[in-house]
PDB file of C-alpha atoms in Angstrom:
ATOM      1  CA  MET A   1      39.433 114.415-104.046  1.00 64.00           C
ATOM      2  CA  ASN A   2      42.455 116.375-102.879  1.00 88.00           C
ATOM      3  CA  LYS A   3      44.437 118.288-105.477  1.00 93.00           C
ATOM      4  CA  VAL A   4      48.065 119.240-105.695  1.00 93.00           C
ATOM      5  CA  LYS A   5      50.090 121.560-107.922  1.00 94.00           C
ATOM      6  CA  ILE A   6      53.034 119.780-109.473  1.00 93.00           C
ATOM      7  CA  ILE A   7      55.397 120.330-112.381  1.00 94.00           C
ATOM      8  CA  ILE A   8      55.317 117.374-114.765  1.00 95.00           C
ATOM      9  CA  TRP A   9      57.467 117.393-117.902  1.00 95.00           C
ATOM     10  CA  GLY A  10      58.038 121.133-117.644  1.00 93.00           C
ATOM     11  CA  ARG A  11      54.408 122.152-117.166  1.00 95.00           C
ATOM     12  CA  GLU A  12      52.717 123.115-113.907  1.00 95.00           C
ATOM     13  CA  LEU A  13      49.528 121.112-113.454  1.00 96.00           C
ATOM     14  CA  GLU A  14      46.880 120.799-110.775  1.00 96.00           C
ATOM     15  CA  LEU A  15      46.138 117.105-110.395  1.00 96.00           C
ATOM     16  CA  GLY A  16      43.783 115.160-108.201  1.00 96.00           C
ATOM     17  CA  ILE A  17      45.089 112.514-105.841  1.00 96.00           C
ATOM     18  CA  LYS A  18      43.462 109.086-105.610  1.00 95.00           C
ATOM     19  CA  TYR A  19      44.510 106.696-102.888  1.00 94.00           C
ATOM     20  CA  ASP A  20      44.032 102.956-103.287  1.00 93.00           C
ATOM     21  CA  CYS A  21      41.507 102.558-100.446  1.00 90.00           C
ATOM     22  CA  TYR A  22      38.167 100.862-100.062  1.00 85.00           C
ATOM     23  CA  SER A  23      35.238 102.781 -98.625  1.00 84.00           C
ATOM     24  CA  GLY A  24      35.768 103.111 -94.895  1.00 85.00           C
ATOM     25  CA  GLU A  25      39.522 102.435 -95.029  1.00 89.00           C
ATOM     26  CA  LYS A  26      41.959 105.085 -93.937  1.00 92.00           C
ATOM     27  CA  VAL A  27      44.917 106.207 -95.999  1.00 90.00           C
ATOM     28  CA  LEU A  28      48.017 104.402 -94.755  1.00 90.00           C
ATOM     29  CA  GLU A  29      50.937 106.362 -93.375  1.00 91.00           C
ATOM     30  CA  SER A  30      53.077 104.696 -96.048  1.00 93.00           C
ATOM     31  CA  GLN A  31      50.738 106.092 -98.752  1.00 94.00           C
ATOM     32  CA  THR A  32      51.035 109.622 -97.374  1.00 93.00           C
ATOM     33  CA  GLU A  33      54.810 109.222 -97.200  1.00 94.00           C
ATOM     34  CA  ALA A  34      54.929 107.857-100.766  1.00 95.00           C
ATOM     35  CA  LEU A  35      53.016 110.863-102.102  1.00 95.00           C
ATOM     36  CA  ASN A  36      55.131 113.377-100.176  1.00 94.00           C
ATOM     37  CA  LYS A  37      58.353 111.844-101.464  1.00 94.00           C
ATOM     38  CA  PHE A  38      56.969 111.677-105.010  1.00 95.00           C
ATOM     39  CA  LEU A  39      56.136 115.382-104.968  1.00 94.00           C
ATOM     40  CA  ASN A  40      59.864 116.095-104.515  1.00 89.00           C
ATOM     41  CA  LEU A  41      61.049 113.896-107.414  1.00 84.00           C
ATOM     42  CA  ASN A  42      61.544 116.615-110.023  1.00 83.00           C
ATOM     43  CA  ARG A  43      64.528 115.004-111.726  1.00 88.00           C
ATOM     44  CA  GLU A  44      63.036 111.510-111.798  1.00 91.00           C
ATOM     45  CA  VAL A  45      59.728 112.832-113.185  1.00 93.00           C
ATOM     46  CA  ASP A  46      61.654 114.786-115.849  1.00 92.00           C
ATOM     47  CA  PHE A  47      63.563 111.601-116.730  1.00 92.00           C
ATOM     48  CA  SER A  48      60.277 109.770-117.279  1.00 96.00           C
ATOM     49  CA  LEU A  49      59.411 112.133-120.150  1.00 96.00           C
ATOM     50  CA  GLU A  50      61.856 110.348-122.450  1.00 95.00           C
ATOM     51  CA  GLU A  51      60.352 106.992-121.474  1.00 96.00           C
ATOM     52  CA  VAL A  52      56.852 108.281-122.238  1.00 97.00           C
ATOM     53  CA  LYS A  53      58.022 109.533-125.644  1.00 97.00           C
ATOM     54  CA  LYS A  54      59.615 106.139-126.380  1.00 96.00           C
ATOM     55  CA  TYR A  55      56.402 104.379-125.373  1.00 96.00           C
ATOM     56  CA  CYS A  56      54.305 106.595-127.653  1.00 97.00           C
ATOM     57  CA  THR A  57      56.553 106.142-130.677  1.00 96.00           C
ATOM     58  CA  LYS A  58      56.788 102.394-130.062  1.00 95.00           C
ATOM     59  CA  MET A  59      53.022 101.969-129.753  1.00 95.00           C
ATOM     60  CA  ASN A  60      51.793 104.517-132.311  1.00 95.00           C
ATOM     61  CA  ARG A  61      54.650 105.525-134.586  1.00 94.00           C
ATOM     62  CA  ASP A  62      52.493 105.481-137.736  1.00 94.00           C
ATOM     63  CA  GLU A  63      49.834 107.756-136.230  1.00 94.00           C
ATOM     64  CA  ILE A  64      52.435 110.175-134.829  1.00 94.00           C
ATOM     65  CA  GLY A  65      54.334 110.194-138.127  1.00 91.00           C
ATOM     66  CA  THR A  66      57.785 110.778-136.633  1.00 89.00           C
ATOM     67  CA  ASP A  67      60.272 109.382-134.124  1.00 87.00           C
ATOM     68  CA  THR A  68      60.638 112.791-132.481  1.00 90.00           C
ATOM     69  CA  ILE A  69      57.911 114.155-130.233  1.00 94.00           C
ATOM     70  CA  GLU A  70      58.316 117.857-129.507  1.00 93.00           C
ATOM     71  CA  ASN A  71      55.199 118.370-127.374  1.00 95.00           C
ATOM     72  CA  ILE A  72      54.198 115.277-125.403  1.00 97.00           C
ATOM     73  CA  PHE A  73      50.999 116.996-124.278  1.00 97.00           C
ATOM     74  CA  LYS A  74      49.602 116.586-127.798  1.00 96.00           C
ATOM     75  CA  TYR A  75      49.340 112.864-127.053  1.00 97.00           C
ATOM     76  CA  VAL A  76      49.563 112.360-123.278  1.00 97.00           C
ATOM     77  CA  VAL A  77      47.753 114.444-120.653  1.00 97.00           C
ATOM     78  CA  PRO A  78      48.286 113.751-116.933  1.00 98.00           C
ATOM     79  CA  LYS A  79      44.919 113.568-115.117  1.00 97.00           C
ATOM     80  CA  TYR A  80      45.641 112.485-111.541  1.00 97.00           C
ATOM     81  CA  LEU A  81      48.144 110.832-109.208  1.00 97.00           C
ATOM     82  CA  TYR A  82      47.363 107.328-107.986  1.00 97.00           C
ATOM     83  CA  VAL A  83      48.909 106.155-104.704  1.00 96.00           C
ATOM     84  CA  SER A  84      48.954 102.370-104.370  1.00 96.00           C
ATOM     85  CA  ARG A  85      48.139 100.698-101.044  1.00 94.00           C
ATOM     86  CA  GLU A  86      51.560  99.311-100.216  1.00 89.00           C
ATOM     87  CA  LYS A  87      53.158  99.025 -96.806  1.00 88.00           C
ATOM     88  CA  GLU A  88      56.622  97.822 -97.809  1.00 90.00           C
ATOM     89  CA  LYS A  89      57.293 100.121-100.767  1.00 94.00           C
ATOM     90  CA  HIS A  90      56.211 103.466-102.187  1.00 95.00           C
ATOM     91  CA  VAL A  91      54.234 103.208-105.442  1.00 96.00           C
ATOM     92  CA  VAL A  92      52.824 106.309-107.130  1.00 97.00           C
ATOM     93  CA  ALA A  93      51.613 106.574-110.723  1.00 97.00           C
ATOM     94  CA  ILE A  94      50.883 109.519-112.967  1.00 98.00           C
ATOM     95  CA  MET A  95      47.609 108.483-114.581  1.00 98.00           C
ATOM     96  CA  CYS A  96      47.198 109.986-118.036  1.00 98.00           C
ATOM     97  CA  ASN A  97      44.817 110.182-120.938  1.00 97.00           C
ATOM     98  CA  TYR A  98      46.411 108.898-124.151  1.00 97.00           C
ATOM     99  CA  LYS A  99      45.232 110.170-127.507  1.00 97.00           C
ATOM    100  CA  PHE A 100      45.570 106.766-129.162  1.00 96.00           C
ATOM    101  CA  ASP A 101      43.965 104.729-126.346  1.00 95.00           C
ATOM    102  CA  MET A 102      41.404 106.851-124.523  1.00 94.00           C
ATOM    103  CA  GLU A 103      39.833 103.793-122.891  1.00 95.00           C
ATOM    104  CA  ASN A 104      42.978 102.494-121.176  1.00 96.00           C
ATOM    105  CA  GLY A 105      45.154 105.581-120.924  1.00 97.00           C
ATOM    106  CA  ILE A 106      48.720 105.411-119.657  1.00 97.00           C
ATOM    107  CA  ALA A 107      50.197 104.947-116.193  1.00 98.00           C
ATOM    108  CA  VAL A 108      53.724 106.211-115.519  1.00 98.00           C
ATOM    109  CA  VAL A 109      54.706 104.251-112.414  1.00 97.00           C
ATOM    110  CA  PHE A 110      57.316 105.193-109.826  1.00 97.00           C
ATOM    111  CA  GLU A 111      58.425 102.731-107.161  1.00 96.00           C
ATOM    112  CA  ASN A 112      60.537 103.748-104.178  1.00 95.00           C
ATOM    113  CA  GLU A 113      61.127 107.183-105.712  1.00 94.00           C
ATOM    114  CA  GLN A 114      62.475 105.761-108.999  1.00 94.00           C
ATOM    115  CA  PHE A 115      60.867 105.524-112.431  1.00 95.00           C
ATOM    116  CA  ASN A 116      59.670 101.916-112.713  1.00 96.00           C
ATOM    117  CA  LYS A 117      57.536 101.315-115.805  1.00 96.00           C
ATOM    118  CA  ILE A 118      54.983 102.651-118.214  1.00 97.00           C
ATOM    119  CA  GLY A 119      51.957 100.969-119.716  1.00 96.00           C
ATOM    120  CA  THR A 120      48.186 101.026-119.825  1.00 96.00           C
ATOM    121  CA  GLN A 121      46.523 101.968-116.546  1.00 96.00           C
ATOM    122  CA  ASP A 122      45.785  98.285-115.954  1.00 93.00           C
ATOM    123  CA  ILE A 123      49.388  97.792-114.792  1.00 93.00           C
ATOM    124  CA  ILE A 124      48.631  99.702-111.602  1.00 93.00           C
ATOM    125  CA  LEU A 125      44.866  99.530-111.054  1.00 84.00           C
TER     126      LEU A 125
END
């Protein structure tokens, strides 16, 4: 798996890259383009932090014990970038472990270089 250094929510991370491809399939040019454009989305990725915090407090407010999350990395840890196999649009997700749902984790999805949605990893896989 290829790795890339990227700043997510103010922290530099080295994340793996997984492309949505079956064995024997080649990565599409649109997938490569989607990843390259995503890697330059600093402001949009920073914006997603507030959405991730909202998601966490909505889903697990009692466990967190507050409406204000100072350090998101206590609850959400980015693990890899997932690049969907799309020809017509760019879809990249930050796939994360989630303290309160280790089985399903969280996917922070960006479509056409814009924050799109957040949910369990099932929304993208």
